[in-house]
């Protein structure tokens, strides 16, 4: 029993490794790139505007990614946050909102690319190919995981819980003093997020959003490949 579960976990780890790692890295690079465009070159000077995974790896986030891939149905992990100095920006409140939305938006675009890959896999696979095994099955599963995982990364980061990206967007929309008080909740944010995830409360919000996003992407891809 344990052997079969571990084997299934290894398969999930193999299929999730590239799309999830790519999603996590591009999320942080997008933050740094957006900050650079808005006047803050901190991420660029620290070598964080790169696809090389080494500067982005957070040991705890990597361990979480491996453990969840092996033993749970939901793959989860994180990278080192890209440093951003709002004092270098021309319009700090507005610019920080743009920097914050850049990460989730990148994940959504990446999810759409994996949806295209899913459509190409189904279209190009030989008639006698099986989606139960072989290279076509691996490509199918990897694109499917990449689409779902990146929509998941986008929506979880848009939760208005400090210090997630959604909280910075909300902070920018609030009056300055109220926004500052709101940002101070960041010291409790990770604990609150952990409680919401472990109790399933976050899932009640996130899963419908992910399902709607995946369904919409599949409808678009189905229409695209029917042209």
PDB file of C-alpha atoms in Angstrom:
ATOM      1  CA  UNK A   1       0.000   0.000   0.000  1.00  0.00           C
ATOM      2  CA  UNK A   2       2.745   2.447   1.005  1.00  0.00           C
ATOM      3  CA  UNK A   3       4.793   1.466  -2.063  1.00  0.00           C
ATOM      4  CA  UNK A   4       1.935   2.217  -4.452  1.00  0.00           C
ATOM      5  CA  UNK A   5       1.227   5.561  -2.759  1.00  0.00           C
ATOM      6  CA  UNK A   6       4.908   6.510  -2.865  1.00  0.00           C
ATOM      7  CA  UNK A   7       5.085   5.494  -6.528  1.00  0.00           C
ATOM      8  CA  UNK A   8       2.055   7.650  -7.306  1.00  0.00           C
ATOM      9  CA  UNK A   9       3.701  10.491  -5.373  1.00  0.00           C
ATOM     10  CA  UNK A  10       6.918  10.165  -7.392  1.00  0.00           C
ATOM     11  CA  UNK A  11       4.887  10.323 -10.594  1.00  0.00           C
ATOM     12  CA  UNK A  12       3.133  13.455  -9.374  1.00  0.00           C
ATOM     13  CA  UNK A  13       6.464  14.993  -8.346  1.00  0.00           C
ATOM     14  CA  UNK A  14       7.926  14.307 -11.790  1.00  0.00           C
ATOM     15  CA  UNK A  15       4.958  15.811 -13.640  1.00  0.00           C
ATOM     16  CA  UNK A  16       4.600  18.798 -11.309  1.00  0.00           C
ATOM     17  CA  UNK A  17       8.289  19.670 -10.975  1.00  0.00           C
ATOM     18  CA  UNK A  18       8.735  21.754 -14.130  1.00  0.00           C
ATOM     19  CA  UNK A  19       5.363  23.592 -14.279  1.00  0.00           C
ATOM     20  CA  UNK A  20       5.179  24.403 -10.559  1.00  0.00           C
ATOM     21  CA  UNK A  21       8.854  25.409 -10.251  1.00  0.00           C
ATOM     22  CA  UNK A  22       8.535  27.521 -13.400  1.00  0.00           C
ATOM     23  CA  UNK A  23       5.382  29.149 -12.043  1.00  0.00           C
ATOM     24  CA  UNK A  24       6.976  29.983  -8.703  1.00  0.00           C
ATOM     25  CA  UNK A  25      10.138  31.418 -10.289  1.00  0.00           C
ATOM     26  CA  UNK A  26       8.348  33.442 -12.975  1.00  0.00           C
ATOM     27  CA  UNK A  27       6.017  34.822 -10.304  1.00  0.00           C
ATOM     28  CA  UNK A  28       8.958  36.331  -8.422  1.00  0.00           C
ATOM     29  CA  UNK A  29      10.778  37.448 -11.583  1.00  0.00           C
ATOM     30  CA  UNK A  30       7.607  39.259 -12.668  1.00  0.00           C
ATOM     31  CA  UNK A  31       7.549  41.165  -9.374  1.00  0.00           C
ATOM     32  CA  UNK A  32      11.195  42.197  -9.829  1.00  0.00           C
ATOM     33  CA  UNK A  33      10.724  43.099 -13.487  1.00  0.00           C
ATOM     34  CA  UNK A  34       7.660  45.247 -12.711  1.00  0.00           C
ATOM     35  CA  UNK A  35       9.533  46.960  -9.864  1.00  0.00           C
ATOM     36  CA  UNK A  36      12.416  47.661 -12.237  1.00  0.00           C
ATOM     37  CA  UNK A  37      10.049  49.300 -14.722  1.00  0.00           C
ATOM     38  CA  UNK A  38       8.649  51.481 -11.929  1.00  0.00           C
ATOM     39  CA  UNK A  39      12.080  52.712 -10.808  1.00  0.00           C
ATOM     40  CA  UNK A  40      13.282  50.181  -8.206  1.00  0.00           C
ATOM     41  CA  UNK A  41      16.360  48.268  -9.393  1.00  0.00           C
ATOM     42  CA  UNK A  42      16.888  46.295  -6.148  1.00  0.00           C
ATOM     43  CA  UNK A  43      15.945  42.910  -7.629  1.00  0.00           C
ATOM     44  CA  UNK A  44      18.078  43.543 -10.720  1.00  0.00           C
ATOM     45  CA  UNK A  45      21.146  44.494  -8.649  1.00  0.00           C
ATOM     46  CA  UNK A  46      20.737  41.356  -6.514  1.00  0.00           C
ATOM     47  CA  UNK A  47      20.570  39.101  -9.577  1.00  0.00           C
ATOM     48  CA  UNK A  48      16.939  38.097  -9.091  1.00  0.00           C
ATOM     49  CA  UNK A  49      15.754  38.857 -12.642  1.00  0.00           C
ATOM     50  CA  UNK A  50      16.866  35.438 -13.854  1.00  0.00           C
ATOM     51  CA  UNK A  51      15.256  32.078 -14.658  1.00  0.00           C
ATOM     52  CA  UNK A  52      18.116  30.330 -12.878  1.00  0.00           C
ATOM     53  CA  UNK A  53      16.277  28.671  -9.958  1.00  0.00           C
ATOM     54  CA  UNK A  54      19.232  28.850  -7.534  1.00  0.00           C
ATOM     55  CA  UNK A  55      18.859  32.524  -6.457  1.00  0.00           C
ATOM     56  CA  UNK A  56      15.119  32.009  -5.971  1.00  0.00           C
ATOM     57  CA  UNK A  57      15.107  28.788  -3.947  1.00  0.00           C
ATOM     58  CA  UNK A  58      13.756  28.926  -0.415  1.00  0.00           C
ATOM     59  CA  UNK A  59      14.772  25.689   1.370  1.00  0.00           C
ATOM     60  CA  UNK A  60      11.540  25.478   3.372  1.00  0.00           C
ATOM     61  CA  UNK A  61       9.434  26.179   0.278  1.00  0.00           C
ATOM     62  CA  UNK A  62      11.332  23.518  -1.690  1.00  0.00           C
ATOM     63  CA  UNK A  63      10.846  20.933   1.058  1.00  0.00           C
ATOM     64  CA  UNK A  64       7.138  21.767   1.202  1.00  0.00           C
ATOM     65  CA  UNK A  65       6.897  21.344  -2.564  1.00  0.00           C
ATOM     66  CA  UNK A  66       8.514  17.883  -2.470  1.00  0.00           C
ATOM     67  CA  UNK A  67       6.498  16.690   0.550  1.00  0.00           C
ATOM     68  CA  UNK A  68       3.143  17.837  -0.834  1.00  0.00           C
ATOM     69  CA  UNK A  69       3.942  16.379  -4.265  1.00  0.00           C
ATOM     70  CA  UNK A  70       4.780  12.997  -2.731  1.00  0.00           C
ATOM     71  CA  UNK A  71       2.056  12.669  -0.125  1.00  0.00           C
ATOM     72  CA  UNK A  72      -0.859  15.041  -0.848  1.00  0.00           C
ATOM     73  CA  UNK A  73      -3.134  15.711  -3.834  1.00  0.00           C
ATOM     74  CA  UNK A  74      -2.347  19.466  -3.736  1.00  0.00           C
ATOM     75  CA  UNK A  75       1.187  20.575  -4.634  1.00  0.00           C
ATOM     76  CA  UNK A  76       2.312  23.669  -2.753  1.00  0.00           C
ATOM     77  CA  UNK A  77       5.600  25.530  -2.359  1.00  0.00           C
ATOM     78  CA  UNK A  78       7.193  28.962  -2.534  1.00  0.00           C
ATOM     79  CA  UNK A  79      10.372  30.834  -3.509  1.00  0.00           C
ATOM     80  CA  UNK A  80      12.317  33.585  -1.774  1.00  0.00           C
ATOM     81  CA  UNK A  81      10.371  36.845  -2.135  1.00  0.00           C
ATOM     82  CA  UNK A  82      11.977  39.345  -4.487  1.00  0.00           C
ATOM     83  CA  UNK A  83      13.097  42.417  -2.482  1.00  0.00           C
ATOM     84  CA  UNK A  84      11.273  45.601  -3.407  1.00  0.00           C
ATOM     85  CA  UNK A  85      12.093  49.077  -2.095  1.00  0.00           C
ATOM     86  CA  UNK A  86       9.061  51.332  -2.550  1.00  0.00           C
ATOM     87  CA  UNK A  87      11.151  54.429  -1.753  1.00  0.00           C
ATOM     88  CA  UNK A  88      12.796  54.069  -5.159  1.00  0.00           C
ATOM     89  CA  UNK A  89       9.461  54.213  -6.980  1.00  0.00           C
ATOM     90  CA  UNK A  90       7.992  57.308  -8.579  1.00  0.00           C
ATOM     91  CA  UNK A  91       4.450  56.707  -7.306  1.00  0.00           C
ATOM     92  CA  UNK A  92       4.861  54.249  -4.395  1.00  0.00           C
ATOM     93  CA  UNK A  93       1.208  53.321  -3.753  1.00  0.00           C
ATOM     94  CA  UNK A  94       0.215  52.892  -7.401  1.00  0.00           C
ATOM     95  CA  UNK A  95       3.536  51.309  -8.399  1.00  0.00           C
ATOM     96  CA  UNK A  96       3.379  48.779  -5.549  1.00  0.00           C
ATOM     97  CA  UNK A  97      -0.070  47.710  -6.722  1.00  0.00           C
ATOM     98  CA  UNK A  98       1.323  47.126 -10.230  1.00  0.00           C
ATOM     99  CA  UNK A  99       4.262  45.160  -8.832  1.00  0.00           C
ATOM    100  CA  UNK A 100       1.899  43.040  -6.727  1.00  0.00           C
ATOM    101  CA  UNK A 101      -0.459  42.166  -9.562  1.00  0.00           C
ATOM    102  CA  UNK A 102       2.421  41.271 -11.908  1.00  0.00           C
ATOM    103  CA  UNK A 103       3.087  37.939 -10.152  1.00  0.00           C
ATOM    104  CA  UNK A 104      -0.466  36.500 -10.224  1.00  0.00           C
ATOM    105  CA  UNK A 105      -1.018  37.820 -13.758  1.00  0.00           C
ATOM    106  CA  UNK A 106       2.123  35.994 -14.898  1.00  0.00           C
ATOM    107  CA  UNK A 107       0.831  32.765 -13.355  1.00  0.00           C
ATOM    108  CA  UNK A 108      -2.470  33.158 -15.199  1.00  0.00           C
ATOM    109  CA  UNK A 109      -0.679  33.722 -18.507  1.00  0.00           C
ATOM    110  CA  UNK A 110       1.513  30.680 -17.839  1.00  0.00           C
ATOM    111  CA  UNK A 111      -1.600  28.626 -17.045  1.00  0.00           C
ATOM    112  CA  UNK A 112      -3.011  29.611 -20.440  1.00  0.00           C
ATOM    113  CA  UNK A 113       0.228  28.535 -22.128  1.00  0.00           C
ATOM    114  CA  UNK A 114      -0.035  25.140 -20.447  1.00  0.00           C
ATOM    115  CA  UNK A 115      -3.653  24.970 -21.627  1.00  0.00           C
ATOM    116  CA  UNK A 116      -2.375  25.523 -25.184  1.00  0.00           C
ATOM    117  CA  UNK A 117       0.190  22.785 -24.567  1.00  0.00           C
ATOM    118  CA  UNK A 118      -2.627  20.502 -23.443  1.00  0.00           C
ATOM    119  CA  UNK A 119      -4.529  21.204 -26.655  1.00  0.00           C
ATOM    120  CA  UNK A 120      -1.419  20.590 -28.768  1.00  0.00           C
ATOM    121  CA  UNK A 121      -0.743  17.311 -26.976  1.00  0.00           C
ATOM    122  CA  UNK A 122      -4.258  16.039 -27.647  1.00  0.00           C
ATOM    123  CA  UNK A 123      -4.136  17.251 -31.258  1.00  0.00           C
ATOM    124  CA  UNK A 124      -0.672  15.928 -32.141  1.00  0.00           C
ATOM    125  CA  UNK A 125      -0.800  12.622 -30.264  1.00  0.00           C
ATOM    126  CA  UNK A 126      -0.970   9.654 -32.675  1.00  0.00           C
ATOM    127  CA  UNK A 127      -4.285   7.872 -32.921  1.00  0.00           C
ATOM    128  CA  UNK A 128      -2.876   4.787 -31.208  1.00  0.00           C
ATOM    129  CA  UNK A 129      -1.232   6.786 -28.378  1.00  0.00           C
ATOM    130  CA  UNK A 130      -2.452   6.099 -24.875  1.00  0.00           C
ATOM    131  CA  UNK A 131      -2.885   8.768 -22.237  1.00  0.00           C
ATOM    132  CA  UNK A 132      -2.362   6.083 -19.592  1.00  0.00           C
ATOM    133  CA  UNK A 133       1.381   5.808 -20.175  1.00  0.00           C
ATOM    134  CA  UNK A 134       4.286   6.927 -22.345  1.00  0.00           C
ATOM    135  CA  UNK A 135       5.569  10.327 -23.434  1.00  0.00           C
ATOM    136  CA  UNK A 136       2.185  11.605 -24.594  1.00  0.00           C
ATOM    137  CA  UNK A 137       0.627  10.723 -21.242  1.00  0.00           C
ATOM    138  CA  UNK A 138       3.464  12.493 -19.420  1.00  0.00           C
ATOM    139  CA  UNK A 139       3.033  15.629 -21.581  1.00  0.00           C
ATOM    140  CA  UNK A 140      -0.736  15.536 -21.012  1.00  0.00           C
ATOM    141  CA  UNK A 141      -0.378  15.273 -17.229  1.00  0.00           C
ATOM    142  CA  UNK A 142       2.364  17.913 -17.058  1.00  0.00           C
ATOM    143  CA  UNK A 143       0.327  20.465 -19.046  1.00  0.00           C
ATOM    144  CA  UNK A 144      -2.791  19.680 -17.006  1.00  0.00           C
ATOM    145  CA  UNK A 145      -0.894  20.109 -13.710  1.00  0.00           C
ATOM    146  CA  UNK A 146       0.772  23.272 -15.040  1.00  0.00           C
ATOM    147  CA  UNK A 147      -2.581  24.813 -15.895  1.00  0.00           C
ATOM    148  CA  UNK A 148      -4.262  23.950 -12.581  1.00  0.00           C
ATOM    149  CA  UNK A 149      -1.227  24.743 -10.400  1.00  0.00           C
ATOM    150  CA  UNK A 150      -0.580  28.137 -11.964  1.00  0.00           C
ATOM    151  CA  UNK A 151      -4.201  29.199 -11.676  1.00  0.00           C
ATOM    152  CA  UNK A 152      -3.937  28.048  -8.061  1.00  0.00           C
ATOM    153  CA  UNK A 153      -0.769  30.080  -7.472  1.00  0.00           C
ATOM    154  CA  UNK A 154      -2.423  33.140  -8.985  1.00  0.00           C
ATOM    155  CA  UNK A 155      -5.592  32.962  -6.892  1.00  0.00           C
ATOM    156  CA  UNK A 156      -3.922  32.071  -3.598  1.00  0.00           C
ATOM    157  CA  UNK A 157      -1.587  35.046  -3.981  1.00  0.00           C
ATOM    158  CA  UNK A 158      -4.541  37.329  -4.673  1.00  0.00           C
ATOM    159  CA  UNK A 159      -6.068  36.560  -1.273  1.00  0.00           C
ATOM    160  CA  UNK A 160      -6.199  39.839   0.714  1.00  0.00           C
ATOM    161  CA  UNK A 161      -4.093  38.415   3.546  1.00  0.00           C
ATOM    162  CA  UNK A 162      -0.826  40.230   4.383  1.00  0.00           C
ATOM    163  CA  UNK A 163       1.801  39.748   3.083  1.00  0.00           C
ATOM    164  CA  UNK A 164       0.257  38.073  -0.002  1.00  0.00           C
ATOM    165  CA  UNK A 165       0.010  40.103  -3.208  1.00  0.00           C
ATOM    166  CA  UNK A 166      -3.703  40.678  -2.762  1.00  0.00           C
ATOM    167  CA  UNK A 167      -3.065  42.515   0.494  1.00  0.00           C
ATOM    168  CA  UNK A 168      -0.751  45.013  -1.219  1.00  0.00           C
ATOM    169  CA  UNK A 169      -3.450  45.705  -3.797  1.00  0.00           C
ATOM    170  CA  UNK A 170      -6.030  46.290  -1.060  1.00  0.00           C
ATOM    171  CA  UNK A 171      -3.535  48.432   0.870  1.00  0.00           C
ATOM    172  CA  UNK A 172      -3.048  50.662  -2.159  1.00  0.00           C
ATOM    173  CA  UNK A 173      -6.789  51.149  -2.525  1.00  0.00           C
ATOM    174  CA  UNK A 174      -7.305  52.139   1.113  1.00  0.00           C
ATOM    175  CA  UNK A 175      -6.678  55.636   2.547  1.00  0.00           C
ATOM    176  CA  UNK A 176      -2.981  55.923   3.560  1.00  0.00           C
ATOM    177  CA  UNK A 177      -3.413  55.629   7.328  1.00  0.00           C
ATOM    178  CA  UNK A 178      -5.908  52.764   7.082  1.00  0.00           C
ATOM    179  CA  UNK A 179      -3.662  51.054   4.535  1.00  0.00           C
ATOM    180  CA  UNK A 180      -0.677  51.322   6.892  1.00  0.00           C
ATOM    181  CA  UNK A 181      -2.660  49.801   9.766  1.00  0.00           C
ATOM    182  CA  UNK A 182      -3.852  47.042   7.455  1.00  0.00           C
ATOM    183  CA  UNK A 183      -0.268  46.214   6.388  1.00  0.00           C
ATOM    184  CA  UNK A 184       0.690  45.721  10.051  1.00  0.00           C
ATOM    185  CA  UNK A 185      -1.458  42.581  10.054  1.00  0.00           C
ATOM    186  CA  UNK A 186       1.369  40.988   8.048  1.00  0.00           C
ATOM    187  CA  UNK A 187       2.987  39.683  11.240  1.00  0.00           C
ATOM    188  CA  UNK A 188      -0.034  37.384  11.652  1.00  0.00           C
ATOM    189  CA  UNK A 189      -0.650  36.769   7.954  1.00  0.00           C
ATOM    190  CA  UNK A 190       1.232  33.515   7.527  1.00  0.00           C
ATOM    191  CA  UNK A 191      -0.408  32.018  10.612  1.00  0.00           C
ATOM    192  CA  UNK A 192      -3.839  33.091   9.374  1.00  0.00           C
ATOM    193  CA  UNK A 193      -3.144  31.641   5.912  1.00  0.00           C
ATOM    194  CA  UNK A 194      -1.986  28.373   7.470  1.00  0.00           C
ATOM    195  CA  UNK A 195      -5.189  28.138   9.522  1.00  0.00           C
ATOM    196  CA  UNK A 196      -7.360  28.858   6.487  1.00  0.00           C
ATOM    197  CA  UNK A 197      -5.539  26.227   4.407  1.00  0.00           C
ATOM    198  CA  UNK A 198      -5.493  23.485   7.049  1.00  0.00           C
ATOM    199  CA  UNK A 199      -9.146  23.968   8.016  1.00  0.00           C
ATOM    200  CA  UNK A 200     -10.277  23.966   4.396  1.00  0.00           C
ATOM    201  CA  UNK A 201     -11.772  27.449   4.659  1.00  0.00           C
ATOM    202  CA  UNK A 202      -9.449  28.808   1.971  1.00  0.00           C
ATOM    203  CA  UNK A 203     -10.324  25.891  -0.294  1.00  0.00           C
ATOM    204  CA  UNK A 204     -13.990  26.863  -0.277  1.00  0.00           C
ATOM    205  CA  UNK A 205     -12.979  30.151  -1.888  1.00  0.00           C
ATOM    206  CA  UNK A 206     -10.017  29.025  -3.988  1.00  0.00           C
ATOM    207  CA  UNK A 207     -11.329  25.785  -5.510  1.00  0.00           C
ATOM    208  CA  UNK A 208     -14.336  27.382  -7.249  1.00  0.00           C
ATOM    209  CA  UNK A 209     -12.092  30.151  -8.626  1.00  0.00           C
ATOM    210  CA  UNK A 210      -9.591  27.585  -9.914  1.00  0.00           C
ATOM    211  CA  UNK A 211     -12.345  25.421 -11.405  1.00  0.00           C
ATOM    212  CA  UNK A 212     -13.931  28.407 -13.170  1.00  0.00           C
ATOM    213  CA  UNK A 213     -10.535  29.504 -14.511  1.00  0.00           C
ATOM    214  CA  UNK A 214      -9.668  26.016 -15.766  1.00  0.00           C
ATOM    215  CA  UNK A 215     -13.095  25.580 -17.380  1.00  0.00           C
ATOM    216  CA  UNK A 216     -12.845  28.973 -19.111  1.00  0.00           C
ATOM    217  CA  UNK A 217      -9.320  28.192 -20.364  1.00  0.00           C
ATOM    218  CA  UNK A 218     -10.427  24.815 -21.733  1.00  0.00           C
ATOM    219  CA  UNK A 219     -13.387  26.401 -23.528  1.00  0.00           C
ATOM    220  CA  UNK A 220     -11.070  28.949 -25.154  1.00  0.00           C
ATOM    221  CA  UNK A 221      -8.540  26.279 -26.145  1.00  0.00           C
ATOM    222  CA  UNK A 222     -11.273  24.001 -27.503  1.00  0.00           C
ATOM    223  CA  UNK A 223     -12.568  26.894 -29.614  1.00  0.00           C
ATOM    224  CA  UNK A 224      -9.032  27.801 -30.735  1.00  0.00           C
ATOM    225  CA  UNK A 225      -8.191  24.279 -31.892  1.00  0.00           C
ATOM    226  CA  UNK A 226     -11.524  23.886 -33.658  1.00  0.00           C
ATOM    227  CA  UNK A 227     -10.782  26.796 -36.015  1.00  0.00           C
TER     228      UNK A 227
END
